Amino acid sequence: RSFRRPCIQSGGGGGTDHSTAAALVDANTQHGGKRGSLLERRPAKQKPVLSKEEEERLIKMVQESYYYQGATTNIHPLLSSLVCYTHPVKFSGFDVAEQNNLHFHMSSFSESTGLNLIKQCAPEWVNYNKRQLSRIYPKGARVDSSNFLPQIFWNAGCQMAALNFQTPDVCIQLNQGKFEYNDQCGYLLKPDFMRRPDRTFDPFSESPVDGVIAAHCSVRIISGQFLCERKAGTYVEVEMYGLPTDTIRKEHRSRLVPANSLFPVYNEEPFVFRKVILPELAVLRFAVYDDSGKQLGQRILPLDGLQSGYRHISLRTENNQPLTLPSLFVHLQLKTYVPDELSGLVDALADPKAYLSAQEKREEALQQMCVDELEELLAPVGPDSGGRTTTAKSSSTNFDGNASIRRVAAQNGGCSTNLASSTQINSLDSGRLISNQSPSMCGKDSSQSNVVITSGGSTPRTTIPLTADGYSTTTIDGKFQVKNIEVTELRKEKVFLKLQKRISKDKEEMRRRHQKMRENVLKSQQSSVEKLVGNSSTTTNILTTKLSLKRRNHPNNASTDAGESNKIRHISLGNRISDPVQMGGDSLIRSLIQNQTDEWSTLIKRIEIEQFEQRKLHTKEEYELLRRILTERQKQQQLALKSRFEMENRELKQAQTKKSMEDIRAVQQDKVIKTKAERDRRIKELNERNLKLFMEERKRLATRCRRHEDQLEKKHSEQLESLEKESVRALELEEMSHRETLLASQPQCIV
């Protein structure tokens, strides 16, 4: 729908609006003559002119009256079911997309946005691409129609990468070469771990993915055929694209064969891609250049579609069009990646016969090395206690050489004829650990000197002997064992002895005070008794005189003496004899005796109670002090255990640092590695492996220390519980003894 601007009539009239001009034109068209005469009077070629206000009013009126009605078409359900459709939506975040869980939604990302997502949250984007589609388009700054590397986004699981096909650079060649695998049609299925929701994948991972076996690729460029029509020098570059850790560019280049483009023979050393973490995402690129740097041909091949052997690789143009004659003759070698420290074991498993023959040769060499040591051991030892010389029975005994050497090795503990154990695999070393020793060291412990020989034949170096757990042999559980705390030892502490002295002093003071109380009561009772019995002293003297006379008259009559002596019960403290018979009739005397008995019994009971309370208080003080001393001892043991752990951790870190430096030095001195990039890659891989290994060692050490700490805490809690039970038992014994004393007490007095 469009609209026309109105015209201005002649005669100086004002301008009219759009509807009036349109009506005039329509009227002229329909009625011809009459309306046409009005239009003919207009000046020729005069354009309509509107004021600014009229234009704004006209535009506003058109906008208000305009309404777009979208065209709708009904599609047959059968056709709709056959077509897979997507709904483009704006990306709102990974959480929102996961919450909506709509698989037909598709989002578009610019190159810059995609790179930021890969840098910041690559695993989340991989999980997003498991569920929905993502398409990447070049950033707006690519005004020269250059392309981005699609492999970066393929690693994150992106399904669509928009490229500029008018620029046949490496990026477009990589795209065409990858999809040539399925004849440029359909789709390529992503690896299993990039599709399953129960798997997690990080594109920047430098360690093998669970369930995926890393590959080892070796490419040897032998020759080329019909590379160029003109006479020129040529060389070949081999590159690999894949994960960031698998991508290798501008490193492997053959030598330049001058003035021979028809049949150049390169015969190069193999280009080794030592470790390919993810072969399913990796591709190989072969590119042929002339001496001026112009590309003569290229070919991109997926790594998982190659097989080992001699191959002729036909080349393609920059636009991936096949060339008829140009090709490369190469030798490919694909196998499973094996770490350097396990290469000896893998070789032995691959060819057991060759390994056993090499082992027999080593046994023979070891026998020759240990002959001198054997002769020394079988030589005369010296005179015994009887003066006879003890000699070895080598002359009279026929022995097997291998058995004798085994006996010698068993006596020395240093050499072993079984060299299967000599090629030990040290989990902390990137090289091979050889435990066989020189003849001068056959009599020593083999654990004192371990020699590491790297794959590059570098200088041997000594390493710290380690146990199966990866720890040094000096690191044992005995370092973390603590001594049990005994109560008898706590009682020998200076603080406890000082408390016992104070307790003894308090007991002595209480004893003196109680003794003084007894003396005071006794003195008071004695004075009361003396006052009461003073009046009856004459009668007592008469009875005493009679008794003495009877004894003189009847010296042998013991029964008479006994009968008479019963009349006198006791003698007071003032040496006055009292007769209970005479006093029995005196109620005052009986009352005094009863009162004194009650008073004395009460005093004894009160003294016993005070002594019990003092013993109870002293027991509580003793065990409270023992508890404090025990707590301090336990804190000291915990600090000692912590300091031991810190010392062990520090020693472990020092050993790890030393080993890491030695490994890096060995890689730097390895003559097999020729390029700096490969050396840096080896060092990076070594650091990553050592980091993982070192972290596991530290975790094991921390777990061991935590286990000892838990055991120590449990032991400390048991000690506190035992001390608490002993304290309760001591208090119960005191109370029981006090109750027994009270129950066994009887009324008593001193007269």
XYZ file of C-alpha atoms in Angstrom:
751
model
C 0.000 0.000 0.000
C 1.341 3.409 -0.956
C 0.144 6.903 -1.035
C 0.581 9.969 -3.316
C 1.478 13.488 -2.360
C -1.221 16.155 -3.193
C -0.735 18.813 -5.913
C -1.196 22.619 -5.543
C -3.927 24.183 -7.658
C -3.278 27.278 -9.804
C -4.603 30.612 -8.721
C -2.698 30.820 -5.469
C -4.963 28.502 -3.533
C -3.708 26.822 -0.396
C -2.579 23.239 -0.346
C -5.054 20.473 0.281
C -4.591 17.229 2.079
C -3.854 13.876 0.612
C -7.443 12.681 0.581
C -8.586 15.645 -1.537
C -5.828 15.177 -4.127
C -6.517 11.480 -4.325
C -10.223 12.141 -4.757
C -9.536 14.560 -7.609
C -7.320 12.091 -9.392
C -9.852 9.299 -8.967
C -12.673 11.554 -10.154
C -10.683 12.537 -13.239
C -10.064 8.930 -14.005
C -13.687 7.924 -13.666
C -15.643 10.829 -15.215
C -13.235 12.059 -17.841
C -14.358 15.390 -19.360
C -15.679 17.480 -16.554
C -13.157 16.486 -13.978
C -10.443 16.428 -16.565
C -10.963 20.091 -17.363
C -10.104 20.989 -13.845
C -6.897 19.028 -13.974
C -5.902 20.451 -17.323
C -5.820 23.937 -15.873
C -2.963 22.939 -13.533
C 0.494 24.131 -14.505
C 2.583 21.451 -16.187
C 5.336 19.662 -14.240
C 4.487 21.405 -10.962
C 5.191 19.147 -7.941
C 2.936 19.212 -4.867
C 4.398 20.941 -1.816
C 3.314 20.301 1.781
C 4.186 22.216 4.844
C 5.892 20.525 7.748
C 2.747 20.489 9.857
C 0.744 18.966 7.019
C 3.321 16.236 6.460
C 3.347 15.350 10.151
C -0.458 15.311 10.255
C -0.572 13.210 7.112
C 1.950 10.680 8.428
C 0.118 10.439 11.738
C -3.187 9.864 9.986
C -1.715 7.144 7.801
C -0.108 5.416 10.761
C -3.372 5.402 12.673
C -5.386 4.088 9.748
C -2.827 1.471 8.588
C -3.298 -2.102 9.809
C -1.284 -5.094 8.608
C -3.069 -8.361 8.343
C -0.637 -11.272 8.054
C -1.287 -13.918 5.501
C -2.231 -17.247 7.028
C -2.086 -20.536 5.243
C -3.422 -23.839 6.430
C -0.885 -26.633 5.987
C -1.991 -30.198 5.706
C -1.183 -32.189 8.902
C 0.542 -34.917 6.891
C 2.916 -32.399 5.349
C 3.467 -30.742 8.712
C 4.388 -34.082 10.299
C 6.997 -34.731 7.610
C 8.792 -31.402 8.081
C 11.136 -30.726 11.013
C 10.850 -27.100 11.949
C 12.624 -24.865 14.468
C 11.523 -21.769 16.286
C 14.204 -19.061 16.473
C 14.210 -17.376 19.877
C 16.425 -14.900 21.622
C 18.936 -16.479 23.964
C 17.945 -15.679 27.572
C 20.433 -17.820 29.444
C 21.255 -21.440 30.031
C 19.070 -21.672 33.135
C 16.002 -20.356 31.326
C 16.560 -22.697 28.392
C 16.964 -25.661 30.718
C 13.818 -24.694 32.594
C 11.762 -24.339 29.406
C 13.198 -27.553 27.912
C 11.922 -26.856 24.380
C 13.991 -28.794 21.882
C 12.676 -26.979 18.809
C 13.932 -23.591 20.022
C 17.037 -22.355 18.234
C 19.216 -19.354 19.096
C 21.733 -17.462 17.012
C 25.024 -16.211 18.398
C 27.557 -13.885 16.912
C 31.163 -14.958 16.758
C 32.132 -12.662 19.642
C 29.268 -13.834 21.845
C 30.113 -17.456 21.121
C 33.762 -16.964 22.039
C 32.774 -15.336 25.324
C 30.441 -18.217 26.124
C 33.177 -20.740 25.383
C 35.644 -18.898 27.601
C 33.280 -18.438 30.529
C 30.894 -21.403 30.535
C 31.939 -24.009 28.006
C 30.445 -27.084 29.801
C 27.071 -25.321 30.150
C 27.037 -24.518 26.451
C 27.858 -28.127 25.600
C 24.889 -29.252 27.699
C 22.714 -26.605 26.011
C 23.682 -27.928 22.576
C 22.678 -31.423 23.630
C 19.108 -30.195 23.815
C 18.780 -27.312 21.333
C 20.315 -25.992 18.130
C 22.854 -23.180 17.986
C 24.033 -21.302 14.927
C 27.048 -19.031 14.753
C 27.466 -16.158 12.311
C 30.572 -14.002 11.704
C 30.992 -10.802 13.640
C 30.284 -7.508 11.927
C 33.910 -6.444 11.893
C 34.719 -8.995 9.167
C 34.170 -6.553 6.322
C 36.735 -8.403 4.206
C 34.516 -11.520 4.178
C 37.033 -13.495 6.208
C 35.938 -16.489 8.233
C 36.266 -17.705 11.781
C 37.553 -21.158 12.647
C 34.457 -23.371 12.942
C 36.361 -26.069 14.839
C 36.210 -23.896 17.966
C 32.419 -24.024 17.991
C 32.231 -27.636 16.838
C 34.151 -28.515 19.968
C 31.325 -26.949 21.998
C 28.666 -28.914 20.114
C 27.303 -26.090 17.940
C 25.365 -27.511 15.000
C 25.524 -24.635 12.482
C 28.434 -22.376 11.583
C 27.755 -19.681 8.966
C 30.798 -18.974 6.778
C 31.577 -16.685 3.864
C 31.859 -19.037 0.897
C 33.359 -16.340 -1.323
C 36.629 -16.553 0.643
C 38.305 -19.973 0.176
C 40.556 -19.811 3.217
C 41.556 -22.532 5.655
C 38.299 -22.157 7.601
C 36.061 -22.848 4.616
C 38.373 -25.656 3.526
C 38.059 -27.177 6.976
C 34.264 -26.983 6.769
C 34.115 -28.539 3.301
C 36.668 -31.196 4.130
C 34.856 -32.245 7.284
C 31.475 -32.582 5.579
C 33.055 -34.348 2.615
C 33.049 -37.341 4.914
C 29.279 -37.733 4.304
C 29.371 -36.504 0.680
C 28.245 -32.956 1.573
C 24.741 -34.057 2.520
C 22.806 -34.805 5.660
C 24.537 -34.297 8.955
C 27.448 -35.621 10.988
C 26.551 -37.204 14.282
C 28.348 -35.746 17.271
C 30.324 -38.067 19.562
C 28.424 -40.029 22.147
C 29.594 -38.052 25.175
C 28.430 -34.798 23.506
C 24.896 -36.172 23.137
C 24.226 -38.088 26.321
C 22.731 -36.011 29.158
C 24.519 -38.054 31.820
C 27.993 -37.131 30.546
C 29.908 -33.907 31.131
C 32.452 -32.626 28.645
C 34.817 -29.669 28.825
C 36.260 -28.563 25.449
C 39.385 -27.267 27.179
C 40.115 -30.562 28.897
C 43.713 -31.715 28.585
C 43.152 -35.180 29.997
C 41.463 -38.112 28.238
C 37.688 -38.225 28.411
C 36.116 -41.112 30.295
C 35.333 -43.897 27.877
C 37.426 -42.399 25.042
C 40.866 -43.831 24.309
C 43.475 -41.300 23.276
C 45.208 -41.922 19.945
C 48.761 -41.670 18.683
C 49.230 -40.579 15.067
C 52.415 -40.651 13.014
C 52.578 -39.285 9.443
C 55.605 -39.769 7.180
C 55.581 -37.828 3.922
C 57.386 -39.986 1.367
C 56.824 -38.297 -1.974
C 54.446 -36.336 -4.179
C 53.151 -36.860 -7.715
C 52.273 -34.242 -10.327
C 52.042 -31.410 -7.834
C 52.476 -28.563 -10.313
C 52.648 -28.024 -14.058
C 55.619 -25.701 -13.914
C 59.068 -26.373 -12.556
C 59.125 -25.199 -8.925
C 60.247 -26.236 -5.497
C 57.623 -27.734 -3.194
C 57.164 -28.604 0.454
C 54.361 -30.122 2.523
C 52.774 -29.002 5.780
C 50.777 -31.308 8.026
C 48.385 -29.820 10.579
C 45.832 -31.174 12.997
C 42.634 -29.460 14.121
C 40.560 -30.592 17.052
C 40.407 -29.736 20.717
C 42.701 -26.895 21.809
C 45.141 -29.410 23.238
C 45.033 -31.485 20.013
C 45.365 -28.578 17.569
C 48.874 -28.355 16.102
C 49.547 -25.805 13.351
C 52.641 -24.498 11.561
C 54.916 -27.037 13.233
C 55.291 -30.032 10.934
C 56.810 -29.001 7.627
C 58.862 -31.066 5.228
C 62.047 -29.909 3.590
C 61.924 -27.952 0.338
C 62.608 -30.048 -2.762
C 63.912 -27.526 -5.304
C 62.994 -27.515 -8.992
C 60.959 -30.687 -8.835
C 57.201 -30.503 -8.775
C 56.574 -33.573 -10.897
C 57.818 -36.280 -8.564
C 59.458 -34.760 -5.454
C 60.825 -37.207 -2.902
C 60.714 -35.830 0.647
C 61.457 -38.968 2.675
C 61.009 -37.023 5.906
C 61.099 -38.211 9.461
C 57.596 -39.010 10.702
C 55.519 -36.124 11.950
C 54.304 -37.403 15.301
C 51.099 -36.304 16.962
C 51.949 -38.010 20.192
C 48.678 -37.654 22.079
C 45.285 -36.997 20.502
C 42.771 -36.806 23.323
C 39.626 -36.845 21.197
C 40.161 -38.568 17.822
C 36.482 -38.221 16.834
C 36.748 -34.423 16.632
C 40.247 -34.272 15.124
C 41.038 -33.798 11.413
C 44.343 -33.910 9.516
C 45.180 -31.264 6.929
C 47.765 -31.835 4.197
C 48.818 -28.708 2.286
C 51.371 -28.460 -0.542
C 53.098 -25.134 -1.233
C 55.626 -24.010 -3.803
C 58.796 -22.097 -3.020
C 56.925 -18.766 -3.249
C 54.348 -19.812 -0.623
C 51.485 -20.371 -3.051
C 49.205 -23.251 -2.176
C 49.199 -25.951 -4.833
C 46.753 -28.314 -3.203
C 45.251 -29.381 0.086
C 43.272 -32.190 1.639
C 41.447 -32.470 4.945
C 40.716 -35.935 6.343
C 38.924 -36.898 9.572
C 41.247 -38.785 11.873
C 38.721 -41.444 12.821
C 38.306 -42.351 9.125
C 41.995 -43.180 8.546
C 43.761 -46.510 8.747
C 47.404 -47.353 9.224
C 49.533 -48.151 6.208
C 50.838 -46.639 2.971
C 48.317 -44.354 1.332
C 47.977 -42.178 -1.778
C 46.130 -38.990 -0.843
C 44.606 -37.090 -3.747
C 44.636 -33.323 -3.344
C 41.927 -30.690 -3.668
C 41.886 -27.074 -4.777
C 41.200 -24.131 -2.489
C 37.494 -24.535 -3.249
C 37.741 -28.233 -2.422
C 37.408 -29.276 -6.048
C 39.232 -32.538 -6.807
C 42.488 -32.411 -8.753
C 43.066 -35.207 -11.207
C 46.763 -36.011 -10.885
C 48.285 -34.281 -7.827
C 48.618 -36.614 -4.862
C 50.845 -37.412 -1.890
C 52.323 -40.754 -0.963
C 52.420 -41.069 2.815
C 52.752 -43.672 5.515
C 50.213 -43.432 8.330
C 50.556 -45.091 11.689
C 47.610 -44.960 14.077
C 47.657 -46.643 17.456
C 46.549 -46.216 21.021
C 48.379 -43.629 23.070
C 50.626 -45.143 25.737
C 52.444 -42.993 28.329
C 56.209 -43.144 28.334
C 56.404 -44.774 31.743
C 54.198 -47.653 30.546
C 55.840 -48.176 27.182
C 58.071 -50.967 28.487
C 55.112 -52.848 29.900
C 53.138 -52.464 26.675
C 56.089 -53.658 24.602
C 56.427 -56.702 26.833
C 52.735 -57.500 26.458
C 52.857 -56.972 22.696
C 55.876 -59.243 22.176
C 56.398 -61.525 25.193
C 59.024 -63.706 23.504
C 61.297 -60.806 22.677
C 60.868 -59.488 26.198
C 61.723 -62.851 27.748
C 64.829 -63.204 25.580
C 65.962 -59.736 26.623
C 65.270 -60.695 30.214
C 67.462 -63.797 29.923
C 70.278 -61.687 28.538
C 69.966 -59.366 31.499
C 70.054 -62.328 33.868
C 73.297 -63.533 32.302
C 74.779 -60.061 32.558
C 73.714 -59.851 36.188
C 75.270 -63.239 36.916
C 78.570 -62.038 35.512
C 78.300 -58.854 37.544
C 77.703 -60.734 40.800
C 80.447 -63.382 40.382
C 82.978 -61.304 42.307
C 80.520 -60.691 45.095
C 79.712 -64.403 45.197
C 83.374 -65.356 45.518
C 83.820 -62.913 48.380
C 80.874 -64.396 50.228
C 82.130 -67.958 49.696
C 85.685 -67.109 50.828
C 87.005 -68.242 54.306
C 85.288 -66.281 57.021
C 87.686 -66.811 59.952
C 88.405 -69.030 62.966
C 85.502 -70.146 65.100
C 85.418 -70.614 68.851
C 87.322 -73.892 68.578
C 90.190 -72.357 66.671
C 89.182 -74.009 63.400
C 88.843 -72.066 60.192
C 85.331 -71.870 58.709
C 85.327 -72.162 54.934
C 82.585 -72.269 52.370
C 81.648 -75.643 50.970
C 82.017 -74.522 47.420
C 84.633 -77.159 46.586
C 82.535 -80.075 47.802
C 79.109 -78.874 46.730
C 77.915 -78.660 43.172
C 75.476 -75.773 43.037
C 73.457 -74.134 40.369
C 74.671 -70.674 39.449
C 71.256 -69.109 39.379
C 70.277 -70.596 42.732
C 73.528 -69.474 44.349
C 73.129 -65.994 43.006
C 69.595 -65.931 44.346
C 70.925 -66.939 47.768
C 73.567 -64.234 47.573
C 70.952 -61.698 46.573
C 68.735 -62.820 49.437
C 71.630 -62.380 51.882
C 72.580 -58.966 50.565
C 69.075 -57.721 49.911
C 70.373 -55.636 47.029
C 70.596 -57.648 43.788
C 67.820 -59.777 42.355
C 68.146 -62.082 39.407
C 64.535 -61.571 38.421
C 64.754 -58.502 36.247
C 61.032 -58.472 35.695
C 60.912 -56.492 38.910
C 63.782 -54.268 37.791
C 61.645 -52.407 35.292
C 59.407 -50.823 37.861
C 56.740 -48.361 36.982
C 56.919 -45.334 39.168
C 53.673 -43.422 39.201
C 55.528 -40.231 40.028
C 58.006 -40.452 37.166
C 57.636 -39.870 33.461
C 60.582 -42.058 32.600
C 61.446 -45.663 33.399
C 62.600 -46.717 36.815
C 65.458 -49.209 36.740
C 66.360 -50.884 40.003
C 69.310 -52.960 38.808
C 72.597 -51.618 40.110
C 76.258 -51.635 39.345
C 78.535 -54.366 40.771
C 79.826 -52.014 43.422
C 76.328 -51.580 44.813
C 75.274 -55.242 44.885
C 75.882 -55.455 48.599
C 73.808 -52.394 49.407
C 70.120 -51.822 49.655
C 68.569 -51.313 46.269
C 66.166 -48.764 47.681
C 69.051 -46.393 48.363
C 69.757 -45.667 44.713
C 67.134 -45.662 42.008
C 68.141 -44.581 38.516
C 65.712 -42.948 36.123
C 66.458 -43.163 32.391
C 64.207 -41.015 30.257
C 63.069 -41.933 26.788
C 65.463 -39.430 25.319
C 68.519 -41.029 26.823
C 69.247 -38.123 29.117
C 71.588 -38.243 32.070
C 70.520 -40.665 34.817
C 69.271 -39.074 37.972
C 68.367 -40.319 41.411
C 64.874 -40.207 42.780
C 63.356 -40.518 46.200
C 62.272 -44.112 46.902
C 58.530 -44.270 47.222
C 56.090 -46.794 48.525
C 53.088 -48.159 46.707
C 50.973 -45.288 47.979
C 53.325 -42.758 46.448
C 54.792 -41.637 49.765
C 58.385 -41.706 50.778
C 59.477 -44.722 52.774
C 60.306 -42.401 55.648
C 56.660 -41.363 55.825
C 55.079 -43.952 58.084
C 52.157 -43.967 60.422
C 54.534 -44.022 63.357
C 55.128 -40.325 62.887
C 51.510 -39.651 63.712
C 51.255 -41.999 66.698
C 50.939 -40.333 70.109
C 51.574 -41.703 73.561
C 48.672 -42.582 75.812
C 48.127 -40.241 78.741
C 48.064 -42.106 82.056
C 46.493 -40.731 85.238
C 49.536 -41.802 87.240
C 51.654 -39.526 85.083
C 49.234 -36.668 85.602
C 49.505 -37.109 89.374
C 53.241 -36.467 89.093
C 52.725 -33.026 87.664
C 54.040 -30.109 89.656
C 50.637 -28.463 89.875
C 49.042 -31.616 91.221
C 51.796 -32.135 93.793
C 51.292 -28.560 94.925
C 47.579 -29.225 95.342
C 48.302 -32.339 97.377
C 50.549 -30.335 99.698
C 47.777 -27.821 100.226
C 45.297 -30.638 100.872
C 47.650 -32.201 103.422
C 47.993 -28.846 105.116
C 44.215 -28.417 105.266
C 43.837 -31.897 106.732
C 46.433 -31.169 109.382
C 44.720 -27.927 110.297
C 41.366 -29.690 110.598
C 42.906 -32.447 112.685
C 44.385 -29.903 115.094
C 41.114 -28.040 115.315
C 39.197 -31.240 116.019
C 41.759 -32.265 118.606
C 41.360 -28.936 120.321
C 37.595 -29.336 120.259
C 37.920 -32.772 121.849
C 40.214 -31.466 124.552
C 37.866 -28.596 125.349
C 34.844 -30.869 125.589
C 36.814 -33.391 127.603
C 38.036 -30.739 130.001
C 34.529 -29.378 130.444
C 33.105 -32.816 131.135
C 35.925 -33.589 133.573
C 35.273 -30.471 135.601
C 31.548 -31.276 135.786
C 32.228 -34.795 136.949
C 34.698 -33.622 139.570
C 32.153 -31.243 141.048
C 29.485 -33.926 141.266
C 31.632 -36.695 142.719
C 33.554 -34.491 145.145
C 31.019 -35.050 147.951
C 31.239 -38.841 147.759
C 35.030 -39.103 147.993
C 35.002 -40.264 151.678
C 32.765 -43.262 150.987
C 34.939 -44.242 148.108
C 38.082 -44.206 150.289
C 36.439 -46.510 152.888
C 35.468 -49.029 150.271
C 38.940 -48.963 148.820
C 40.499 -49.654 152.224
C 38.179 -52.604 152.790
C 39.077 -54.059 149.484
C 42.786 -53.853 150.145
C 42.385 -55.551 153.520
C 40.468 -58.417 151.942
C 43.193 -58.896 149.387
C 45.824 -59.175 152.119
C 43.753 -61.610 154.118
C 42.812 -63.804 151.133
C 45.680 -63.587 148.645
C 44.603 -66.722 146.666
C 40.887 -66.024 146.488
C 40.538 -64.589 143.026
C 36.758 -64.883 142.905
C 36.420 -62.771 145.990
C 38.628 -60.117 144.467
C 36.584 -60.143 141.295
C 33.317 -59.778 143.132
C 34.555 -56.937 145.175
C 36.227 -55.201 142.284
C 32.939 -55.094 140.400
C 31.761 -52.577 142.896
C 34.157 -50.051 141.446
C 33.355 -49.266 137.852
C 35.931 -46.769 136.873
C 38.325 -44.239 138.140
C 37.925 -40.646 137.110
C 40.639 -38.555 135.553
C 41.346 -36.995 138.910
C 42.318 -40.474 140.288
C 39.149 -40.590 142.335
C 37.401 -43.874 142.608
C 33.644 -43.831 142.117
C 31.298 -46.545 142.999
C 28.510 -47.013 140.408
C 26.354 -48.717 142.980
C 26.473 -45.709 145.169
C 26.093 -43.393 142.198
C 23.276 -45.407 140.695
C 20.943 -43.958 143.181
C 22.018 -40.487 142.381
C 19.882 -39.216 139.503
C 22.126 -36.237 138.967
C 25.082 -38.451 138.218
C 23.104 -40.502 135.744
C 21.814 -37.400 134.038
C 25.318 -35.991 133.799
C 26.670 -39.162 132.254
C 23.853 -39.229 129.716
C 24.397 -35.614 128.773
C 28.151 -36.064 128.442
C 27.633 -39.173 126.306
C 25.274 -37.324 123.977
C 27.606 -34.361 123.796
C 30.630 -36.511 123.003
C 28.771 -38.588 120.415
C 27.477 -35.449 118.736
C 30.988 -34.045 118.615
C 32.378 -37.214 117.082
C 29.588 -37.251 114.502
C 30.128 -33.606 113.621
C 33.864 -34.190 113.247
C 33.172 -37.137 110.956
C 30.808 -35.048 108.813
C 33.322 -32.216 108.527
C 36.061 -34.656 107.571
C 33.777 -36.227 104.953
C 32.917 -32.859 103.455
C 36.588 -31.959 103.359
C 37.536 -35.256 101.717
C 34.734 -34.812 99.199
C 35.854 -31.281 98.387
C 39.469 -32.377 98.070
C 38.488 -35.234 95.755
C 36.567 -32.860 93.514
C 39.493 -30.452 93.443
C 41.924 -33.233 92.593
C 39.894 -34.579 89.715
C 39.065 -31.121 88.441
C 42.764 -30.356 88.343
C 43.437 -33.720 86.693
C 40.817 -32.875 84.097
C 42.472 -29.531 83.360
C 45.908 -31.131 83.143
C 44.535 -33.846 80.871
C 42.903 -31.245 78.627
C 46.166 -29.338 78.366
C 48.028 -32.520 77.539
C 45.475 -33.362 74.864
C 45.814 -29.908 73.329
C 49.574 -30.366 73.273
C 49.163 -33.704 71.526
C 46.831 -32.168 68.960
C 49.280 -29.343 68.300
C 52.118 -31.849 68.041
C 50.122 -33.932 65.568
C 49.301 -30.823 63.563
C 52.942 -29.746 63.520
C 53.967 -33.235 62.395
C 51.436 -33.088 59.604
C 52.662 -29.643 58.547
C 56.233 -30.887 58.584
C 55.274 -33.959 56.554
C 53.300 -31.809 54.143
C 56.247 -29.457 53.792
C 58.613 -32.344 53.125
C 56.182 -33.771 50.581
C 55.932 -30.417 48.798
C 59.709 -30.126 48.704
C 60.009 -33.628 47.255
C 57.315 -32.849 44.698
C 58.999 -29.591 43.705
C 62.313 -31.367 43.331
C 60.753 -34.097 41.228
C 58.925 -31.584 39.033
C 62.150 -29.671 38.400
C 64.000 -32.882 37.593
C 61.278 -33.980 35.180
C 61.289 -30.609 33.417
C 65.070 -30.698 33.202
C 64.914 -34.203 31.739
C 62.426 -33.069 29.083
C 64.537 -30.048 28.236
C 67.625 -32.230 27.842
C 65.806 -34.862 25.787
C 67.406 -34.868 22.340
C 64.522 -36.724 20.740
C 62.312 -33.636 21.028
C 63.399 -31.292 18.266
C 60.868 -28.452 18.235
C 60.255 -25.923 20.950
C 56.497 -26.261 20.610
C 56.678 -30.015 21.184
C 58.943 -29.473 24.183
C 56.540 -26.915 25.630
C 53.684 -29.301 25.021
C 55.553 -32.100 26.781
C 56.323 -29.835 29.721
C 52.697 -28.726 29.916
C 51.498 -32.316 29.819
C 54.084 -33.289 32.405
C 53.036 -30.444 34.684
C 49.403 -31.427 34.329
C 50.121 -35.061 35.155
C 52.354 -34.105 38.065
C 49.756 -31.660 39.338
C 47.093 -34.334 39.348
C 49.441 -36.817 40.959
C 50.691 -34.325 43.540
C 47.158 -33.351 44.478
C 46.266 -37.002 44.982
C 49.314 -37.455 47.203
C 48.416 -34.417 49.269
C 44.841 -35.590 49.561
C 46.041 -38.985 50.751
C 48.316 -37.331 53.286
C 45.498 -35.059 54.452
C 43.170 -38.049 54.697
C 45.739 -39.930 56.715
C 46.234 -36.977 59.056
C 42.470 -36.518 59.375
C 42.117 -40.177 60.247
C 44.770 -39.847 62.940
C 43.105 -36.699 64.246
C 39.782 -38.498 64.495
C 41.422 -41.392 66.280
C 43.168 -38.985 68.643
C 39.927 -37.139 69.370
C 38.192 -40.425 70.056
C 41.004 -41.488 72.351
C 40.878 -38.133 74.158
C 37.139 -38.382 74.664
C 37.582 -41.888 76.051
C 40.256 -40.622 78.434
C 37.983 -37.822 79.647
C 35.118 -40.258 80.126
C 37.381 -42.635 82.026
C 38.586 -39.818 84.275
C 35.011 -38.696 84.867
C 33.966 -42.235 85.785
C 36.925 -42.528 88.140
C 35.942 -39.245 89.783
C 32.354 -40.393 90.265
C 33.557 -43.722 91.616
C 35.878 -41.996 94.111
C 33.044 -39.784 95.361
C 30.765 -42.794 95.692
C 33.415 -44.609 97.736
C 33.753 -41.611 100.045
C 29.998 -41.418 100.543
C 29.773 -45.151 101.153
C 32.573 -45.006 103.692
C 30.882 -42.050 105.386
C 27.540 -43.840 105.592
C 29.191 -46.970 106.991
C 30.973 -44.887 109.617
C 27.725 -43.215 110.657
C 25.888 -46.519 110.820
C 28.653 -48.128 112.876
C 28.876 -45.271 115.375
C 27.601 -45.878 118.970
C 27.015 -43.584 121.906
C 30.285 -43.106 123.746
C 31.961 -40.945 126.297
C 35.309 -40.572 128.061
C 35.385 -40.746 131.854
